[in-house]
Backbone as JSON, one array per atom type, in Angstrom:
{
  "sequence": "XXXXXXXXXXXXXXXXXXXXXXXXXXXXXXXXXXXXXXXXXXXXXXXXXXXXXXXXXXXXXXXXXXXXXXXXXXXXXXXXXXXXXXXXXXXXXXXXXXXXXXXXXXXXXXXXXXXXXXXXXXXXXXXXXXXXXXXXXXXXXXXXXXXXXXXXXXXXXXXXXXXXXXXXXXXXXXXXXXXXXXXXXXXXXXXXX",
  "N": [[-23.85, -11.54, 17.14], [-21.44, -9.34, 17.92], [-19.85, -6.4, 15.53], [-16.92, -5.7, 14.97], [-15.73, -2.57, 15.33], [-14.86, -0.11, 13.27], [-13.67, 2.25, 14.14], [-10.5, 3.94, 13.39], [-9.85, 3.05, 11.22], [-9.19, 3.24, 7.19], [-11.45, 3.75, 5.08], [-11.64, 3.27, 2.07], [-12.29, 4.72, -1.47], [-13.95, 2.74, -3.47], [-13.33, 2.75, -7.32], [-15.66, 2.65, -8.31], [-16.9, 4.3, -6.83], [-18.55, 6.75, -7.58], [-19.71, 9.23, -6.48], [-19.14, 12.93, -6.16], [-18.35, 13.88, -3.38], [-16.82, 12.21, -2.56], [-15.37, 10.32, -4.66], [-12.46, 8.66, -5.48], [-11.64, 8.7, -2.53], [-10.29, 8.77, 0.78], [-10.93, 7.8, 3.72], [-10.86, 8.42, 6.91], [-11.84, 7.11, 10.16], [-13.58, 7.71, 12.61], [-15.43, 7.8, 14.25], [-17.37, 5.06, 15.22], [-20.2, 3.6, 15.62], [-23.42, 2.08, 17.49], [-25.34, 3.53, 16.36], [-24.33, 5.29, 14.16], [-21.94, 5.9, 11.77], [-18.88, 7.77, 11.73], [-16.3, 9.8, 10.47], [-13.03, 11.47, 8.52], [-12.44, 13.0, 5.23], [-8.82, 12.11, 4.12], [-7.4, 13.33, 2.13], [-8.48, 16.07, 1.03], [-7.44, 18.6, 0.1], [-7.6, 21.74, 1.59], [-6.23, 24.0, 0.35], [-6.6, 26.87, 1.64], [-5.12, 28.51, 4.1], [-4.67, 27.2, 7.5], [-3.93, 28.92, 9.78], [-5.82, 31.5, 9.2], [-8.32, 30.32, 8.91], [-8.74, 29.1, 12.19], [-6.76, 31.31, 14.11], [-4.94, 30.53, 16.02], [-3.96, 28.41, 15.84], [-2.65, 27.75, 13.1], [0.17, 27.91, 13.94], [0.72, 25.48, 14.88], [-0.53, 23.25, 12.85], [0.33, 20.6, 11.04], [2.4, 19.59, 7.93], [0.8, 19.55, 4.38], [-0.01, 23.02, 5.99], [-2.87, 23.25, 5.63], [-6.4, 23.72, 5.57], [-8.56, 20.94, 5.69], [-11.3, 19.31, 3.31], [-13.34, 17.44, 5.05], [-15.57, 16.17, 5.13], [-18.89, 15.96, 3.48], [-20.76, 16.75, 5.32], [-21.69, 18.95, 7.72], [-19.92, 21.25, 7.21], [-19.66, 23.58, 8.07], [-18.35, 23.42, 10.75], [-15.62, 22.62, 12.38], [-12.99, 20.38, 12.99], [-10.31, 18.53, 14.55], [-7.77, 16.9, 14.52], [-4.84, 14.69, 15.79], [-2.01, 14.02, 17.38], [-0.5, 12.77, 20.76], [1.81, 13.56, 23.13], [3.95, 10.81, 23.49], [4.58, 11.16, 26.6], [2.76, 12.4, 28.01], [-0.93, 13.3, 27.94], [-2.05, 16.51, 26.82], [-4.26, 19.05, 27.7], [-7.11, 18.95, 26.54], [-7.09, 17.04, 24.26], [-8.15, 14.04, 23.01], [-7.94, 10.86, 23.47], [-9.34, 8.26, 20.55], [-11.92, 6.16, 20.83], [-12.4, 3.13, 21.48], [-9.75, 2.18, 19.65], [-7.56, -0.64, 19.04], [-4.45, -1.09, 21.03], [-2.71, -1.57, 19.54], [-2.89, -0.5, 16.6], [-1.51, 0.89, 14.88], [-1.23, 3.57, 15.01], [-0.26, 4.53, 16.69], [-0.52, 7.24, 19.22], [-3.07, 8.86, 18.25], [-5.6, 11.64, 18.44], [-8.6, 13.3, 19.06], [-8.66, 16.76, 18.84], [-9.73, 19.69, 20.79], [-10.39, 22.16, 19.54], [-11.14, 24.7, 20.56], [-9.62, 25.02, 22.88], [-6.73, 26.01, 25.06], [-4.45, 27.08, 22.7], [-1.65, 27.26, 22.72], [-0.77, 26.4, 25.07], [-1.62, 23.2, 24.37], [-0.84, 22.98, 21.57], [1.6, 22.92, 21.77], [2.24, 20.45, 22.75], [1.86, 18.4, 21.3], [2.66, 16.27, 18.72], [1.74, 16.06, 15.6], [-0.83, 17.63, 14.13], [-3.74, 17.88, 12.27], [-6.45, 19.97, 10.63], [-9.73, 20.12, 10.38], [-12.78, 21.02, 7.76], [-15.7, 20.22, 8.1], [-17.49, 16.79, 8.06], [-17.34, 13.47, 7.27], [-20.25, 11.35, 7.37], [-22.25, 8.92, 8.29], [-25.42, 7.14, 9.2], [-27.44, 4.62, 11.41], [-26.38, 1.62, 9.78], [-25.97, 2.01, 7.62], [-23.16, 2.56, 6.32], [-22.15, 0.06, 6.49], [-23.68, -0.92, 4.65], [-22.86, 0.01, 2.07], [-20.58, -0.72, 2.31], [-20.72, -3.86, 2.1], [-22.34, -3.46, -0.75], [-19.9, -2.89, -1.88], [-18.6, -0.09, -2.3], [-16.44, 0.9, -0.72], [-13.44, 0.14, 0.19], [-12.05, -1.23, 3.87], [-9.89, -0.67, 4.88], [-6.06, -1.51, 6.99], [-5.16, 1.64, 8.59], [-2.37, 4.37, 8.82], [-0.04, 6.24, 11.55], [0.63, 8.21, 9.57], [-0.64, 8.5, 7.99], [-2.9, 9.79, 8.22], [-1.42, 12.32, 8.61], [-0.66, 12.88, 6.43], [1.72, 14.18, 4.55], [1.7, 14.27, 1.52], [-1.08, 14.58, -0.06], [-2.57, 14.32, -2.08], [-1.4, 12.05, -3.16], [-2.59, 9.98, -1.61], [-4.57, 8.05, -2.43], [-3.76, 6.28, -4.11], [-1.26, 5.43, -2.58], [-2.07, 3.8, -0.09], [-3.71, 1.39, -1.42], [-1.79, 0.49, -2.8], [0.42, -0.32, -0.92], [-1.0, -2.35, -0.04], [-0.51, -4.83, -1.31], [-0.9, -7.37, -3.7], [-4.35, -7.93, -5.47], [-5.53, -5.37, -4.57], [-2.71, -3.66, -4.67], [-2.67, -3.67, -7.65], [-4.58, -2.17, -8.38], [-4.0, 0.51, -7.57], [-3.38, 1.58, -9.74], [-5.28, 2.4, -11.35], [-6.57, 4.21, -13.72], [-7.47, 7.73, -13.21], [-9.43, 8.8, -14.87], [-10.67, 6.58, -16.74], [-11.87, 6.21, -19.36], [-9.93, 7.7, -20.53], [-8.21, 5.89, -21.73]],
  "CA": [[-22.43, -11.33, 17.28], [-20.72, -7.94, 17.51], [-19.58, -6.3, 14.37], [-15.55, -5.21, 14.88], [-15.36, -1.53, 15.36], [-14.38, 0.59, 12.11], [-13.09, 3.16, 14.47], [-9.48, 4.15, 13.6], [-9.62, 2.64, 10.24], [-9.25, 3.89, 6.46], [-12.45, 3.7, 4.04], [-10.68, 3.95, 0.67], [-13.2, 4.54, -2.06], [-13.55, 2.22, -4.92], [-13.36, 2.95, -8.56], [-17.18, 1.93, -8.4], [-17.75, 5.25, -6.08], [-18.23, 8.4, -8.61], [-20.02, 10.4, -6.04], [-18.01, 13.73, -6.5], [-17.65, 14.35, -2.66], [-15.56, 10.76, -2.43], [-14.8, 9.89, -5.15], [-11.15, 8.87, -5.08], [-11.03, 9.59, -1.33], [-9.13, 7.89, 1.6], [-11.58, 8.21, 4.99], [-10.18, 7.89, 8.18], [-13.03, 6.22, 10.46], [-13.22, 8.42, 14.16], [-16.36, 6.7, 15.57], [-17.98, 4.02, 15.13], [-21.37, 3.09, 16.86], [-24.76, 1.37, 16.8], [-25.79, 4.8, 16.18], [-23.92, 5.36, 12.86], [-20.12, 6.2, 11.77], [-18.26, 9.73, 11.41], [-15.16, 10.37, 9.71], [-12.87, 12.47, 7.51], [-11.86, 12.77, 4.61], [-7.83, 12.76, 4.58], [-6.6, 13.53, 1.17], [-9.14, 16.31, 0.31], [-6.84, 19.73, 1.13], [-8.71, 22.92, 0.22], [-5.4, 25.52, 0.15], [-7.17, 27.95, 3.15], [-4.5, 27.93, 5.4], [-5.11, 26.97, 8.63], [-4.26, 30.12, 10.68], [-6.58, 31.88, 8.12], [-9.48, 30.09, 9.8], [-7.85, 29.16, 13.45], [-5.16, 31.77, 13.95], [-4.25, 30.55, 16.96], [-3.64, 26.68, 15.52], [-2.2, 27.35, 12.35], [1.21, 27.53, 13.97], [0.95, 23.78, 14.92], [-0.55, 22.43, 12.05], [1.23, 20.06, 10.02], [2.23, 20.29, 6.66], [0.35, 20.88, 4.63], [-0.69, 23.72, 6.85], [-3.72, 24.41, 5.06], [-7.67, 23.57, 6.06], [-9.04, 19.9, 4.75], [-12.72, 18.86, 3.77], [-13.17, 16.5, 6.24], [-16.22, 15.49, 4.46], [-20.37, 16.72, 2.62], [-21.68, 17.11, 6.79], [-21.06, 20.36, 8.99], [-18.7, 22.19, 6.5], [-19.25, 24.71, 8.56], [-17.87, 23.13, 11.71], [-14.16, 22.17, 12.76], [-12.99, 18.91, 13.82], [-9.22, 18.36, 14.72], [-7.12, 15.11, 15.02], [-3.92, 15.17, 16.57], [-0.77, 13.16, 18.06], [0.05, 13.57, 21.33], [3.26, 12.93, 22.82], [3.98, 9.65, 24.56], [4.82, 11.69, 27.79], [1.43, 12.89, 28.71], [-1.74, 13.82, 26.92], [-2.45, 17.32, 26.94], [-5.28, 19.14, 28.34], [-8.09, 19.14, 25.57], [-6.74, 16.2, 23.7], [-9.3, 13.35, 23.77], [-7.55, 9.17, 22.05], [-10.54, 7.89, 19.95], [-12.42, 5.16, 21.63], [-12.29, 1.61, 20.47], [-8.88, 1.84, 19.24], [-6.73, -1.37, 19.33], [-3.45, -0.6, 20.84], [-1.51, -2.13, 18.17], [-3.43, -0.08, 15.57], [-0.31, 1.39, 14.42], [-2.15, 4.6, 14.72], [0.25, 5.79, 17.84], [-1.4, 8.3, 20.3], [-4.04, 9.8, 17.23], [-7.02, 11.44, 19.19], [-9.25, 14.44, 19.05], [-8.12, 17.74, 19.52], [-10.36, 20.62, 21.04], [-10.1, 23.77, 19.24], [-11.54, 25.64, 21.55], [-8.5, 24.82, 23.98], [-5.45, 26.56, 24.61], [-3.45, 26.44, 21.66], [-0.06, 27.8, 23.18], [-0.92, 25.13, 26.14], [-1.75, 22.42, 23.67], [0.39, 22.89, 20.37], [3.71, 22.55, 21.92], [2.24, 18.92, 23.3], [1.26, 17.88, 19.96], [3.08, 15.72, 17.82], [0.87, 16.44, 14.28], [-2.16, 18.37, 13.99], [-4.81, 18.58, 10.61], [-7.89, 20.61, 11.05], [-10.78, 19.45, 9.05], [-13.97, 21.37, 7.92], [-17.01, 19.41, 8.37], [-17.1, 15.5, 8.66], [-18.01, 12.11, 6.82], [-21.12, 10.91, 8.4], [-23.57, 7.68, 8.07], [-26.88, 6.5, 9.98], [-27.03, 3.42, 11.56], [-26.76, 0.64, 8.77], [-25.57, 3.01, 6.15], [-21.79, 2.41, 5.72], [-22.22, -1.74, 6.47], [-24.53, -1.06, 3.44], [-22.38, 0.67, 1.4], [-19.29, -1.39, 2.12], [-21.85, -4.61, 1.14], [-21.88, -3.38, -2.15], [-18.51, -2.55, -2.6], [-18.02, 0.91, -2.09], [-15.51, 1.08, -0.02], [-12.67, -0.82, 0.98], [-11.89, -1.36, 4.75], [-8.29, -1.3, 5.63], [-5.7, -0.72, 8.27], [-4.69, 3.38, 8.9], [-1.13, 4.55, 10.42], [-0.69, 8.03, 11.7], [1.42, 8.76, 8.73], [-2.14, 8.28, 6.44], [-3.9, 11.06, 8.77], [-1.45, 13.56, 8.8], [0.08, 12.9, 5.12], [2.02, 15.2, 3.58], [1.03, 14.09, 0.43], [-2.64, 14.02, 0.36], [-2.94, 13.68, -3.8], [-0.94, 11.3, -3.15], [-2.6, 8.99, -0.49], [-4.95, 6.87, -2.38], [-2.93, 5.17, -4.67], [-0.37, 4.76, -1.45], [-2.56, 3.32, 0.67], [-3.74, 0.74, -1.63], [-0.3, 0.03, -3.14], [1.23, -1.37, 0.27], [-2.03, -3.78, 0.46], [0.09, -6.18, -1.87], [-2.37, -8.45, -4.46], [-5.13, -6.64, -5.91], [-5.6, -3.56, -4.34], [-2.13, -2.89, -5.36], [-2.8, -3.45, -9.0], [-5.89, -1.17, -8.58], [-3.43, 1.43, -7.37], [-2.82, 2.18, -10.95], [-6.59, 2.84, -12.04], [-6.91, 5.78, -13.93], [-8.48, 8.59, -12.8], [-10.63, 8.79, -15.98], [-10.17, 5.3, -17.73], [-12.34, 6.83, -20.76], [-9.0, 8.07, -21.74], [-7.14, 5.24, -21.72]],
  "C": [[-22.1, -9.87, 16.96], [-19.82, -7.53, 16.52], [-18.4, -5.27, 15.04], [-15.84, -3.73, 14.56], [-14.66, -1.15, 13.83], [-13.34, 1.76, 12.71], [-11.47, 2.69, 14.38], [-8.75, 3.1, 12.5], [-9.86, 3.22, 9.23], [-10.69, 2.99, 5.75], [-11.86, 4.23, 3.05], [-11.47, 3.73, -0.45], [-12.94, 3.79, -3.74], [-13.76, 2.4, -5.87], [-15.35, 3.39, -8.64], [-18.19, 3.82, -7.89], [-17.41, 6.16, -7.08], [-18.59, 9.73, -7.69], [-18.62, 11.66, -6.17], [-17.02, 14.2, -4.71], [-16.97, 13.02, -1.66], [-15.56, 10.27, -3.35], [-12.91, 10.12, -5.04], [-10.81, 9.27, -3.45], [-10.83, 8.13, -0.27], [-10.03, 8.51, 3.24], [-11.16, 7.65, 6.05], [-11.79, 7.8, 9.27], [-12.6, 7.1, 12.24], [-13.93, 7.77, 14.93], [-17.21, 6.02, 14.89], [-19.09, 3.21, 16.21], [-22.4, 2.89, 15.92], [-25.42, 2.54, 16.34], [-25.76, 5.31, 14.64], [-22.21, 5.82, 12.7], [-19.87, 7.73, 11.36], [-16.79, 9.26, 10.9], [-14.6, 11.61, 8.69], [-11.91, 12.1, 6.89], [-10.1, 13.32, 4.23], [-6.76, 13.5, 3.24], [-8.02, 14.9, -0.11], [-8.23, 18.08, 0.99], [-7.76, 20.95, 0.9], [-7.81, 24.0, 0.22], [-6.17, 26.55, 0.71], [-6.05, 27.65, 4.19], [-4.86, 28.24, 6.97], [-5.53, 28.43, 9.6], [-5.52, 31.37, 10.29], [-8.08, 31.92, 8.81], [-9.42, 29.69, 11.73], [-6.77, 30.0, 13.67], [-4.52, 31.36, 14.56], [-3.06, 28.82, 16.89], [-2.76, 27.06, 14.65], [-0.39, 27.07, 12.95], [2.11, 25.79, 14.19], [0.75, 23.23, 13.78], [0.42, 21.86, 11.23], [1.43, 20.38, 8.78], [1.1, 19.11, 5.67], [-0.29, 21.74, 5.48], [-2.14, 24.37, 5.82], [-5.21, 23.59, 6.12], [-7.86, 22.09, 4.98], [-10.31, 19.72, 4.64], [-12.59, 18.22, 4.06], [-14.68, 15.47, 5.38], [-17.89, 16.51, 3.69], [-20.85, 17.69, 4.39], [-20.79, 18.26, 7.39], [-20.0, 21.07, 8.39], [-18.65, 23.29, 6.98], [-18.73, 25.09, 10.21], [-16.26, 22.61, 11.66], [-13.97, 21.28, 12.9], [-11.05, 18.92, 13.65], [-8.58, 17.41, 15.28], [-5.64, 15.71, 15.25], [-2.87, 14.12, 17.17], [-0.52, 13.67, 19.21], [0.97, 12.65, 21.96], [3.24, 11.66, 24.33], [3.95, 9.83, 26.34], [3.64, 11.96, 28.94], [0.17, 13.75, 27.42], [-2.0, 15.01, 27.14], [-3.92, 18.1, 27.25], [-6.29, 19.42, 27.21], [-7.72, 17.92, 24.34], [-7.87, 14.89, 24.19], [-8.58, 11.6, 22.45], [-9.05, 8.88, 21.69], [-11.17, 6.14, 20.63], [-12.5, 4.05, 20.79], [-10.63, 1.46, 19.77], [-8.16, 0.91, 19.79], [-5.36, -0.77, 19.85], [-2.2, -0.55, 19.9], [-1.78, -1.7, 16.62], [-2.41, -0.06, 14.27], [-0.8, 3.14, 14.4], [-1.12, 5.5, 16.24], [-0.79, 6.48, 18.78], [-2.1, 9.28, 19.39], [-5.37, 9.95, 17.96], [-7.71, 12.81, 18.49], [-8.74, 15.76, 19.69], [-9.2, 18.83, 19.55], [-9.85, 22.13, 20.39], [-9.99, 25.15, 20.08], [-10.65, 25.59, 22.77], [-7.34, 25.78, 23.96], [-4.52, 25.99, 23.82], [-2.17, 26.37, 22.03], [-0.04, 26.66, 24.16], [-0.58, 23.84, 25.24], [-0.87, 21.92, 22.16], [1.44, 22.67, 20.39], [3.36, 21.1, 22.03], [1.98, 18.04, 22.41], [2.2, 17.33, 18.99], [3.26, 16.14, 16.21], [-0.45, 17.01, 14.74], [-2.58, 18.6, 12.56], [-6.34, 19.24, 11.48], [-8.72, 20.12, 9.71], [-12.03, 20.56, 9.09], [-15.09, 20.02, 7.88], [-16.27, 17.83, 8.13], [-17.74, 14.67, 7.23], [-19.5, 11.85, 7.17], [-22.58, 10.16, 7.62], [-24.45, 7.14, 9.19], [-26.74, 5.17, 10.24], [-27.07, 2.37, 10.27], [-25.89, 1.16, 7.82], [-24.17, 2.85, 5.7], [-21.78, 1.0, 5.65], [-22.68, -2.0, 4.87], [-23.66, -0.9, 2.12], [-20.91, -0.33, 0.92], [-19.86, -2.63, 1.51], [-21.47, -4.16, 0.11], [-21.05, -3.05, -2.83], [-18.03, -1.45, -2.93], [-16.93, 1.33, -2.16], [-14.59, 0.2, 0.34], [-12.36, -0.85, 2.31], [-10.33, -1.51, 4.65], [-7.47, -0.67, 6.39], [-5.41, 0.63, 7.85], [-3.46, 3.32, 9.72], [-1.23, 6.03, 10.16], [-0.12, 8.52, 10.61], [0.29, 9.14, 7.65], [-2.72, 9.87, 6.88], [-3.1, 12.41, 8.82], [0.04, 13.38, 7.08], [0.63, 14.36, 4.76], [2.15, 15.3, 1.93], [-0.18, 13.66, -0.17], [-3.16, 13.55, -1.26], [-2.68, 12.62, -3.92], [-1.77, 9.53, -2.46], [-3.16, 7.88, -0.87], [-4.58, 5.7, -3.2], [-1.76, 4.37, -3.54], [-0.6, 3.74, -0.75], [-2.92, 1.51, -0.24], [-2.71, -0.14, -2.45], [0.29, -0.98, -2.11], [-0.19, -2.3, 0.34], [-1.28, -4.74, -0.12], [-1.35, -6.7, -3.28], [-2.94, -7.42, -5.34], [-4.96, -5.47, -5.89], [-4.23, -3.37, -5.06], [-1.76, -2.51, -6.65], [-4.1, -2.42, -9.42], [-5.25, 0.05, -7.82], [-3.64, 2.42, -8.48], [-3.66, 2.53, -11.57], [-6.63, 4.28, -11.99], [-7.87, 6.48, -13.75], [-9.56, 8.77, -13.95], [-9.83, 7.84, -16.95], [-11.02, 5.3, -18.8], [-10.98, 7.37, -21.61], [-8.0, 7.17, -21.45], [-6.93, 4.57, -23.14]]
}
C-alpha cells in the first residue's frame, strides 16, 4: 500500500529532538518521494537580508525580508517558495507536486531565482528565500517520525511565509487542540523550571 505523500506538510520537531540544527523547528515538507524527502526549515531567520544575497529579489520578499536556513544540506545553495496569484502562474514559478487541492496551502510553489525578478515579483503573492535545505534518504524521515521525532501535521501558507518565525512552533501546535496544544507551552529549557 502507498504511503500518503508528506509533500506540502509541516514536520514540527518534538521536545525529544535536541539536535541543534532542529531542534525546536517547524519543517515545511517540498518533496516527497521513494527516493527520500527535502524540506525547509520555516522559523529559522538568519537577519542577512535578502537583497544582500539576491539583490534583485529582496524587493519582493516578504517580511521578514531577511535570508532563512532552510536547513544542515546545501547552505550554500538557494531555494525559494512563493505564492502566485490566482490569475496566472508566472514564468519560473513551479506548484509543488502531490499537493492536495484543499491543502489550505493556496497556490505555494517553487520559485526560480535565476528568473526574472521584475517579470516574476510583481506576480508573486509572498516570497521567502531559504539557504540550503532539510534533506532525508529513502526510509530516513518514516524512521525518524517512527520514533517520535517529529510530528506530522497540516501547513497553511500563512506557516511558510510567517511573519513571526520565533513564533511559529508553539503556533502551530497550539491550533492542533488536545495535546499538542498543551505541549505548546514546553519550555525551551525545562531544567529551569
Amino acid at each position: 500500500m502507498d504511503q500518503p505523500t508528506l509533500t506540502g506538510r509541516l514536520l514540527v520537531a518534538a521536545p525529544i529532538l535536541q539536535e541543534d540544527s532542529f531542534r525546536r523547528s517547524v519543517v515545511f515538507v517540498v518533496d516527497d518521494t521513494d527516493d527520500g524527502a527535502l524540506g525547509v526549515i520555516l522559523n529559522r531567520p538568519l537577519g542577512m537580508p535578502v537583497n544582500e544575497v539576491v539583490a534583485e529579489w529582496g524587493a519582493y520578499a516578504s517580511e521578514p525580508a531577511v535570508m532563512f536556513s532552510g536547513g544542515p544540506v546545501g547552505s550554500g545553495s538557494g531555494l525559494a517558495l512563493g505564492i502566485a496569484s490566482p490569475d496566472a502562474a508566472p514564468r519560473g514559478w513551479a506548484p509543488l507536486e502531490g499537493l492536495e487541492p484543499d491543502a489550505g496551502l493556496g497556490r505555494v510553489g517553487m520559485v526560480d531565482l535565476d528568473g526574472p525578478a521584475l517579470e516574476m515579483g510583481g506576480a508573486l503573492g509572498a516570497l521567502r528565500v531559504f539557504a540550503g535545505y532539510a534533506g532525508w534518504s529513502a526510509g530516513q524521515l518514516s524512521g525518524e517520525i517512527d520514533e517520535g521525532a517529529w510530528y506530522v501535521l497540516p501547513a497553511l501558507a500563512q506557516d511558510v511565509f510567517t511573519t513571526e518565525p520565533d513564533r511559529l512552533w508553539s503556533r502551530v501546535l497550539r491550533r492542533q487542540g488536545g495535546d499538542l496544544a498543551l505541549l505548546s507551552t514546553y519550555p525551551d529549557d525545562p531544567t529551569l523550571n
